[in-house]
CSV table of C-alpha atoms in Angstrom, one decimal:
chain,number,residue,atom,x,y,z
A,47,MET,CA,29.3,21.4,-10.6
A,48,ALA,CA,28.0,21.3,-14.4
A,49,ALA,CA,24.8,19.7,-15.1
A,50,ASN,CA,26.4,17.0,-17.1
A,51,SER,CA,28.9,16.2,-14.5
A,52,ARG,CA,26.1,15.9,-11.8
A,53,LYS,CA,24.0,13.7,-14.1
A,54,ALA,CA,27.0,11.3,-14.7
A,55,SER,CA,27.6,11.3,-11.1
A,56,ALA,CA,24.0,10.5,-10.2
A,57,ALA,CA,23.8,7.5,-13.0
A,58,SER,CA,27.1,6.0,-11.6
A,59,ARG,CA,25.3,5.1,-8.4
A,60,LEU,CA,22.5,3.4,-10.4
A,61,ARG,CA,23.4,-0.2,-10.4
A,62,VAL,CA,21.7,-3.0,-12.8
A,63,VAL,CA,22.9,-6.1,-11.4
A,64,THR,CA,22.4,-9.7,-11.8
A,65,SER,CA,21.9,-12.1,-8.8
A,66,GLY,CA,22.4,-15.7,-9.5
A,67,ARG,CA,19.3,-17.6,-8.9
A,68,ALA,CA,18.4,-20.6,-10.9
A,69,GLU,CA,14.6,-20.0,-11.3
A,70,PRO,CA,12.3,-20.1,-14.3
A,71,ARG,CA,12.0,-16.9,-16.7
A,72,THR,CA,15.6,-15.8,-16.1
A,73,THR,CA,18.3,-15.0,-18.3
A,74,ALA,CA,21.2,-17.7,-18.1
A,75,GLY,CA,20.0,-18.8,-14.8
A,76,GLN,CA,20.2,-15.0,-13.4
A,77,VAL,CA,17.3,-12.4,-12.2
A,78,LYS,CA,17.9,-9.0,-13.4
A,79,VAL,CA,17.6,-6.3,-10.8
A,80,ALA,CA,17.7,-2.6,-11.3
A,81,ARG,CA,18.6,-0.6,-8.3
A,82,ALA,CA,18.8,3.1,-7.3
A,83,ALA,CA,19.1,4.3,-4.0
A,84,ASN,CA,16.6,2.4,-2.1
A,85,VAL,CA,14.4,1.3,-4.8
A,86,PHE,CA,14.7,-2.2,-6.2
A,87,ILE,CA,13.1,-3.6,-9.4
A,88,GLU,CA,13.3,-7.3,-10.3
A,89,ARG,CA,12.7,-8.8,-13.6
A,90,ASP,CA,10.7,-11.7,-12.2
A,91,ASP,CA,7.3,-12.9,-11.1
A,92,ALA,CA,6.2,-11.0,-7.8
A,93,LEU,CA,5.1,-14.5,-6.4
A,94,ARG,CA,8.8,-15.3,-6.3
A,95,CYS,CA,10.1,-12.1,-4.8
A,96,TYR,CA,7.7,-11.5,-1.8
A,97,SER,CA,9.6,-13.6,0.7
A,98,ARG,CA,12.9,-11.7,-0.1
A,99,TRP,CA,11.4,-8.1,0.1
A,100,ALA,CA,11.3,-6.0,3.4
A,101,ALA,CA,8.0,-5.9,4.9
A,102,PRO,CA,5.6,-3.3,3.3
A,103,THR,CA,4.0,-0.2,4.9
A,104,CYS,CA,2.1,0.2,1.7
A,105,ILE,CA,1.3,-1.9,-1.3
A,106,ILE,CA,0.0,-0.5,-4.6
A,107,ALA,CA,-1.1,-3.3,-6.7
A,108,ASP,CA,-2.1,-2.1,-10.5
A,109,GLY,CA,-2.2,-5.6,-12.0
A,110,PRO,CA,-4.6,-7.5,-14.6
A,111,TYR,CA,-8.0,-5.8,-15.2
A,112,GLY,CA,-9.2,-8.8,-17.1
A,113,LEU,CA,-8.5,-7.5,-20.5
A,114,GLY,CA,-6.4,-10.1,-21.9
A,115,LYS,CA,-3.7,-7.5,-23.1
A,116,PHE,CA,-0.8,-8.9,-21.2
A,117,PRO,CA,0.8,-12.4,-21.3
A,118,GLY,CA,-1.0,-14.3,-18.6
A,119,GLU,CA,-3.6,-11.8,-18.1
A,120,PRO,CA,-7.1,-13.2,-17.8
A,121,LYS,CA,-9.3,-12.3,-20.9
A,122,THR,CA,-12.3,-11.5,-18.8
A,123,PRO,CA,-12.9,-10.2,-15.3
A,124,THR,CA,-14.7,-13.5,-14.3
A,125,GLN,CA,-11.3,-15.0,-13.6
A,126,LEU,CA,-9.6,-12.3,-11.8
A,127,ALA,CA,-10.5,-13.5,-8.4
A,128,GLU,CA,-8.7,-16.8,-9.0
A,129,TRP,CA,-5.8,-15.2,-10.8
A,130,TYR,CA,-5.2,-12.7,-7.6
A,131,ALA,CA,-5.6,-15.1,-5.0
A,132,PRO,CA,-2.2,-16.2,-4.6
A,133,HIS,CA,-1.0,-12.8,-4.4
A,134,VAL,CA,-3.3,-11.6,-1.9
A,135,ALA,CA,-2.5,-14.6,0.3
A,136,ALA,CA,1.1,-13.6,0.0
A,137,TRP,CA,0.5,-9.9,0.8
A,138,SER,CA,-1.5,-11.0,4.0
A,139,ALA,CA,1.2,-13.1,5.0
A,140,CYS,CA,4.1,-10.6,4.6
A,141,ALA,CA,1.9,-7.5,5.7
A,142,GLN,CA,2.4,-5.5,8.9
A,143,PRO,CA,-0.2,-4.3,11.3
A,144,ASP,CA,-0.1,-0.8,9.9
A,145,THR,CA,0.1,-1.9,6.1
A,146,THR,CA,-2.3,-0.2,3.6
A,147,LEU,CA,-3.1,-1.8,0.3
A,148,TRP,CA,-4.3,0.2,-2.8
A,149,PHE,CA,-6.0,-2.2,-5.2
A,150,TRP,CA,-6.2,-0.6,-8.8
A,151,CYS,CA,-8.8,-2.1,-11.3
A,152,THR,CA,-12.0,-1.4,-13.3
A,153,GLU,CA,-15.3,-1.3,-11.2
A,154,LEU,CA,-16.2,-4.9,-12.1
A,155,GLY,CA,-12.8,-6.3,-11.6
A,156,TRP,CA,-12.7,-4.8,-8.0
A,157,ALA,CA,-16.1,-6.0,-7.2
A,158,LEU,CA,-15.1,-9.8,-8.2
A,159,VAL,CA,-11.7,-9.6,-6.2
A,160,HIS,CA,-13.1,-7.9,-3.2
A,161,PRO,CA,-14.3,-11.2,-1.5
A,162,ILE,CA,-10.9,-12.7,-1.9
A,163,LEU,CA,-9.3,-9.3,-0.1
A,164,GLU,CA,-11.9,-9.8,2.7
A,165,LEU,CA,-11.1,-13.4,3.1
A,166,HIS,CA,-7.6,-12.9,3.7
A,167,GLY,CA,-8.1,-10.2,6.2
A,168,TRP,CA,-8.1,-7.1,4.2
A,169,GLN,CA,-10.5,-4.4,5.5
A,170,TYR,CA,-12.3,-2.0,2.9
A,171,GLU,CA,-11.8,1.7,3.7
A,172,GLU,CA,-12.7,3.6,0.8
A,173,CYS,CA,-13.1,3.7,-3.1
A,174,CYS,CA,-11.2,6.5,-4.8
A,175,ILE,CA,-12.1,7.1,-8.6
A,176,TRP,CA,-9.7,8.3,-11.1
A,177,ASP,CA,-11.8,10.5,-13.4
A,178,LYS,CA,-9.7,11.1,-16.6
A,179,GLY,CA,-12.0,13.6,-18.0
A,180,VAL,CA,-14.0,13.8,-21.1
A,181,ALA,CA,-10.7,14.3,-23.2
A,182,HIS,CA,-9.9,10.7,-22.7
A,183,ILE,CA,-12.5,9.7,-25.1
A,184,ALA,CA,-13.0,12.8,-27.3
A,185,GLY,CA,-13.0,11.7,-31.0
A,186,ASN,CA,-13.0,8.1,-30.1
A,187,CYS,CA,-16.7,7.7,-29.3
A,188,ASN,CA,-19.2,6.7,-32.0
A,189,SER,CA,-22.7,7.7,-30.7
A,190,LYS,CA,-24.3,5.5,-33.3
A,191,THR,CA,-22.9,2.2,-32.2
A,192,ILE,CA,-22.0,2.7,-28.6
A,193,ARG,CA,-24.5,1.0,-26.1
A,194,GLY,CA,-23.4,2.7,-22.8
A,195,MET,CA,-21.8,5.6,-21.2
A,196,PRO,CA,-18.3,6.3,-22.3
A,197,VAL,CA,-16.0,5.2,-19.5
A,198,VAL,CA,-13.6,7.5,-18.1
A,199,SER,CA,-12.7,6.1,-14.7
A,200,GLU,CA,-10.9,3.5,-13.0
A,201,VAL,CA,-10.7,2.7,-9.1
A,202,ALA,CA,-8.0,2.7,-6.7
A,203,VAL,CA,-9.6,1.1,-3.6
A,204,ARG,CA,-8.1,1.4,-0.1
A,205,TYR,CA,-7.8,-1.4,2.3
A,206,THR,CA,-6.0,-2.0,5.6
A,207,LYS,CA,-5.2,-4.9,7.5
A,208,ARG,CA,-7.9,-6.3,9.9
A,209,ASN,CA,-5.7,-7.0,13.2
A,210,LEU,CA,-6.7,-9.4,15.6
A,211,LEU,CA,-5.2,-10.0,19.0
A,212,PRO,CA,-5.6,-12.6,21.5
A,213,GLY,CA,-8.3,-12.4,24.1
A,214,PRO,CA,-8.2,-13.7,27.8
A,215,SER,CA,-8.7,-17.3,26.5
A,216,GLY,CA,-6.7,-17.0,23.5
A,217,GLN,CA,-9.4,-16.6,20.9
A,218,PRO,CA,-8.7,-13.8,18.3
A,219,LEU,CA,-10.5,-10.6,18.9
A,220,THR,CA,-10.8,-7.4,16.7
A,221,ILE,CA,-9.0,-4.4,18.3
A,222,LYS,CA,-12.5,-2.9,19.3
A,223,ASP,CA,-13.3,-6.1,21.3
A,224,TRP,CA,-10.0,-6.6,22.5
A,225,VAL,CA,-9.6,-3.0,24.3
A,226,ARG,CA,-13.0,-3.8,26.1
A,227,ALA,CA,-11.9,-7.2,27.3
A,228,GLU,CA,-8.6,-6.0,28.5
A,229,TRP,CA,-10.2,-3.5,30.7
A,230,LEU,CA,-12.8,-6.1,31.9
A,231,ARG,CA,-10.1,-8.5,32.7
A,232,SER,CA,-9.1,-5.8,35.4
A,233,GLY,CA,-12.3,-6.1,37.4
A,234,LEU,CA,-12.6,-2.5,37.5
A,235,PRO,CA,-15.9,-0.5,36.9
A,236,MET,CA,-16.1,0.8,33.4
A,237,ASN,CA,-16.2,4.3,34.2
A,238,GLN,CA,-12.9,4.4,36.1
A,239,ALA,CA,-11.6,4.3,32.7
A,240,ASN,CA,-12.3,7.8,32.3
A,241,GLU,CA,-10.3,8.8,35.3
A,242,ALA,CA,-7.3,6.6,34.0
A,243,CYS,CA,-7.4,8.5,30.7
A,244,GLY,CA,-7.9,11.9,32.2
A,245,VAL,CA,-11.2,12.6,30.3
A,246,ALA,CA,-14.6,13.3,31.2
A,247,ASN,CA,-16.4,10.5,29.6
A,248,ALA,CA,-14.4,9.7,26.1
A,249,ALA,CA,-13.0,6.6,27.4
A,250,THR,CA,-16.3,4.9,27.9
A,251,ARG,CA,-18.1,6.7,25.1
A,252,LYS,CA,-15.5,6.0,22.6
A,253,TYR,CA,-12.7,3.5,23.6
A,254,LEU,CA,-14.8,0.9,25.5
A,255,THR,CA,-18.2,1.1,23.7
A,256,GLN,CA,-19.3,-1.7,21.4
A,257,CYS,CA,-21.4,0.2,19.2
A,258,HIS,CA,-20.7,2.1,16.0
A,259,LEU,CA,-19.3,5.1,17.8
A,260,TRP,CA,-16.3,3.2,18.8
A,261,TYR,CA,-13.0,5.1,18.5
A,262,PHE,CA,-9.5,3.8,18.1
A,263,PRO,CA,-7.8,4.8,21.4
A,264,PRO,CA,-5.0,7.2,21.2
A,265,ALA,CA,-1.6,5.8,22.2
A,266,GLU,CA,-1.5,7.8,25.3
A,267,ALA,CA,-5.1,6.7,26.3
A,268,ILE,CA,-3.9,3.1,25.8
A,269,THR,CA,-0.8,3.1,28.0
A,270,ARG,CA,-2.7,5.2,30.7
A,271,MET,CA,-5.4,2.6,30.8
A,272,ALA,CA,-2.7,-0.2,31.2
A,273,ALA,CA,-0.7,1.6,34.0
A,274,TYR,CA,-4.1,2.3,35.6
A,275,CYS,CA,-5.2,-1.5,35.5
A,276,ALA,CA,-1.7,-2.5,36.8
A,277,LYS,CA,-2.0,-0.3,39.7
A,278,HIS,CA,-5.7,-0.8,40.7
A,279,GLY,CA,-6.8,-3.9,38.9
A,280,ALA,CA,-6.7,-7.6,39.7
A,281,THR,CA,-3.3,-9.1,40.0
A,282,THR,CA,-2.3,-10.8,36.8
A,283,ASP,CA,0.6,-12.6,35.2
A,284,ARG,CA,-0.1,-11.2,31.9
A,285,PRO,CA,0.7,-7.3,31.5
A,286,TYR,CA,-2.6,-5.3,30.8
A,287,PHE,CA,-3.1,-4.2,27.2
A,288,SER,CA,0.0,-6.4,26.2
A,289,LEU,CA,0.0,-7.1,22.5
A,290,ASP,CA,2.0,-10.2,22.8
A,291,GLY,CA,1.2,-11.2,26.4
A,292,HIS,CA,4.5,-10.5,27.9
A,293,THR,CA,5.7,-7.1,26.9
A,294,PRO,CA,4.1,-4.0,28.6
A,295,ILE,CA,2.3,-1.9,26.0
A,296,THR,CA,4.0,1.1,24.6
A,297,GLU,CA,2.8,4.3,22.6
A,298,ALA,CA,5.2,3.4,19.7
A,299,ALA,CA,4.0,-0.3,19.6
A,300,TRP,CA,0.3,0.8,19.9
A,301,MET,CA,0.5,3.4,16.9
A,302,LYS,CA,1.7,0.5,14.7
A,303,MET,CA,-1.7,-1.2,15.2
A,304,ARG,CA,-3.4,0.5,12.6
A,305,ALA,CA,-2.6,1.7,9.3
A,306,LYS,CA,-0.9,5.2,8.6
A,307,TRP,CA,-3.0,8.0,7.2
A,308,ASN,CA,-1.5,11.5,6.5
A,309,HIS,CA,-4.5,13.7,5.5
A,310,THR,CA,-4.3,16.6,3.0
A,311,HIS,CA,-7.4,18.8,3.3
A,312,GLY,CA,-9.1,19.5,-0.1
A,313,LEU,CA,-8.7,16.2,-1.5
A,314,THR,CA,-11.8,13.9,-1.8
A,315,ASN,CA,-12.4,10.2,-3.3
A,316,VAL,CA,-12.6,11.6,-6.9
A,317,TRP,CA,-9.4,12.2,-8.4
A,318,GLN,CA,-9.7,14.4,-11.5
A,319,GLU,CA,-6.5,13.8,-13.5
A,320,PRO,CA,-6.0,13.5,-17.2
A,321,ALA,CA,-4.7,10.3,-18.6
A,322,VAL,CA,-1.0,10.4,-19.0
A,323,HIS,CA,0.4,12.5,-22.2
A,324,GLY,CA,3.3,14.6,-23.2
A,325,HIS,CA,6.7,14.0,-21.9
A,326,GLU,CA,5.7,11.6,-19.3
A,327,ARG,CA,3.9,8.9,-21.4
A,328,ILE,CA,6.1,6.3,-22.4
A,329,ARG,CA,6.1,5.5,-26.2
A,330,ALA,CA,7.0,2.7,-28.4
A,331,SER,CA,8.1,2.3,-32.1
A,332,VAL,CA,4.1,2.6,-32.8
A,333,GLY,CA,1.8,4.1,-30.1
A,334,TYR,CA,2.3,3.6,-26.4
A,335,LEU,CA,4.4,1.2,-24.9
A,336,HIS,CA,1.9,0.7,-21.8
A,337,ALA,CA,-1.8,0.7,-22.4
A,338,ASN,CA,-2.6,1.9,-19.0
A,339,GLN,CA,0.2,4.1,-17.5
A,340,LYS,CA,-0.7,5.8,-14.3
A,341,PRO,CA,0.0,9.4,-13.5
A,342,LEU,CA,3.0,9.9,-11.3
A,343,ALA,CA,0.8,12.6,-9.3
A,344,LEU,CA,-1.6,9.8,-8.3
A,345,MET,CA,1.0,7.5,-7.2
A,346,ARG,CA,2.6,10.1,-5.1
A,347,ARG,CA,-0.6,10.9,-3.5
A,348,GLN,CA,-1.1,7.4,-2.5
A,349,VAL,CA,2.5,7.0,-1.1
A,350,LEU,CA,2.2,10.1,0.9
A,351,ALA,CA,-1.1,9.4,2.3
A,352,SER,CA,-0.2,6.1,3.7
A,353,THR,CA,3.6,6.0,4.5
A,354,ASP,CA,6.2,8.2,6.0
A,355,ALA,CA,9.6,8.8,5.1
A,356,GLY,CA,11.8,5.6,4.9
A,357,ASP,CA,8.9,3.4,4.8
A,358,VAL,CA,8.6,0.4,2.3
A,359,VAL,CA,6.2,0.5,-0.7
A,360,TRP,CA,5.8,-2.7,-2.7
A,361,GLU,CA,4.7,-2.6,-6.5
A,362,PRO,CA,4.0,-6.3,-7.3
A,363,PHE,CA,2.9,-5.6,-10.9
A,364,GLY,CA,5.5,-2.8,-11.8
A,365,GLY,CA,4.9,-2.4,-15.3
A,366,LEU,CA,6.7,1.1,-16.1
A,367,CYS,CA,7.1,1.3,-12.0
A,368,SER,CA,5.5,4.6,-11.4
A,369,ALA,CA,4.7,4.0,-7.6
A,370,SER,CA,8.4,2.9,-7.2
A,371,ILE,CA,9.5,6.1,-8.7
A,372,ALA,CA,7.1,8.0,-6.7
A,373,ALA,CA,8.5,6.4,-3.6
A,374,MET,CA,12.1,7.4,-4.6
A,375,GLN,CA,10.9,11.1,-5.1
A,376,THR,CA,9.3,11.1,-1.7
A,377,ASN,CA,12.3,9.4,0.3
A,378,ARG,CA,10.6,6.0,0.6
A,379,ARG,CA,12.1,2.7,-0.1
A,380,ALA,CA,10.3,0.4,-3.0
A,381,TYR,CA,10.6,-3.1,-4.0
A,382,ALA,CA,8.8,-3.7,-7.6
A,383,ALA,CA,8.6,-6.8,-9.9
A,384,GLU,CA,8.2,-6.8,-13.5
A,385,ILE,CA,8.2,-9.9,-15.7
A,386,ASN,CA,7.9,-8.4,-19.1
A,387,PRO,CA,11.7,-7.7,-20.3
A,388,ASP,CA,10.5,-4.7,-22.4
A,389,TYR,CA,8.6,-3.0,-19.6
A,390,PHE,CA,11.4,-3.8,-17.1
A,391,LYS,CA,13.8,-2.2,-19.4
A,392,VAL,CA,11.9,1.0,-19.7
A,393,ALA,CA,11.2,1.0,-16.0
A,394,ALA,CA,15.0,0.6,-15.3
A,395,ALA,CA,15.6,3.5,-17.6
A,396,ARG,CA,12.9,5.5,-15.9
A,397,LEU,CA,14.3,4.6,-12.4
A,398,ALA,CA,17.8,6.1,-13.6
A,399,ASP,CA,16.6,9.1,-14.8
A,400,ALA,CA,14.3,9.8,-11.5
A,401,PHE,CA,17.5,9.1,-9.5
A,402,THR,CA,19.5,11.5,-11.6
A,403,HIS,CA,17.0,14.3,-11.0
A,404,VAL,CA,16.4,13.4,-7.4
A,405,GLU,CA,20.2,13.5,-6.8
A,406,MET,CA,20.7,17.0,-8.7
A,407,ASP,CA,17.8,18.5,-6.9
A,408,ARG,CA,19.4,17.5,-3.8
A,409,GLU,CA,22.7,19.0,-4.7
A,410,HIS,CA,21.0,22.0,-5.9
A,411,ALA,CA,19.1,22.6,-2.5
A,412,ALA,CA,22.6,22.2,-0.6
């Protein structure tokens, strides 16, 4: 098939549709949606979108930094916590036990929003630093007037859900406390957990300990402890290690009780990647359309690290929707929202172009 024909064929499967929803910030009572494959970009406020999106495995939030550059954005970081609060609450309500949140911001902006994230059950994991390199400020730094080090960094902070499970009396327990409580409920000696798991001492030393050496039990270990307690432990009307108090635990269910992590050797928490330039950078009639366009390479890194093929990625503050395009390129599903009509238009065009290239690559591989 000729290249132009392949492009036309792929483009024909991109749909820009309008859905009837009589809500604010719409055109003639309708919300515009750009769709290609399993990626949806809505021209709407994300707060109105969350309830209709599929539950996320990964949320990539690259919203206001407190610079006042976009309509509705706080002009200083001091207001960021209040601005983000309703979004964070919605993320927590919609998240699954294995959901990862990547929160992009400045160092100060993140520090101010962190308490809100903790309040709503997000557990800090690590702070990754995007190092744009000295070229980012070359020629734009006046050494006679500057009063500090030139800034060439942003942070992408990884959070996971702080999952709680009901204890013997119904009280919420952390996973660490819950695993120990379930074993103690059986009335069996602690050291028999090692026999249950088929290990020398890993169960008591890692899975049942309450110290800093605690280790999330592998799925096989948790199901073996459950079976052992059911056979040798006290009689109970609630299955041991049941997540809902009724259904026996399975390896698949247990594996969803913590966020996914697909490790790549050689990568650290300092990401040395130049700011976006060249053909990837989206330009306006004068200068750049978006002041803070993220590299697709970094979006792919986040998507690949915290999801598997077929999983759902959310991009609440779409902008140019780089995370959603990265999701498409890696065979994930994605939902994005962008309220700015100019950004939405460009994001829809980027989505169409990315879809075309993905389809062409697949046809070429076949």
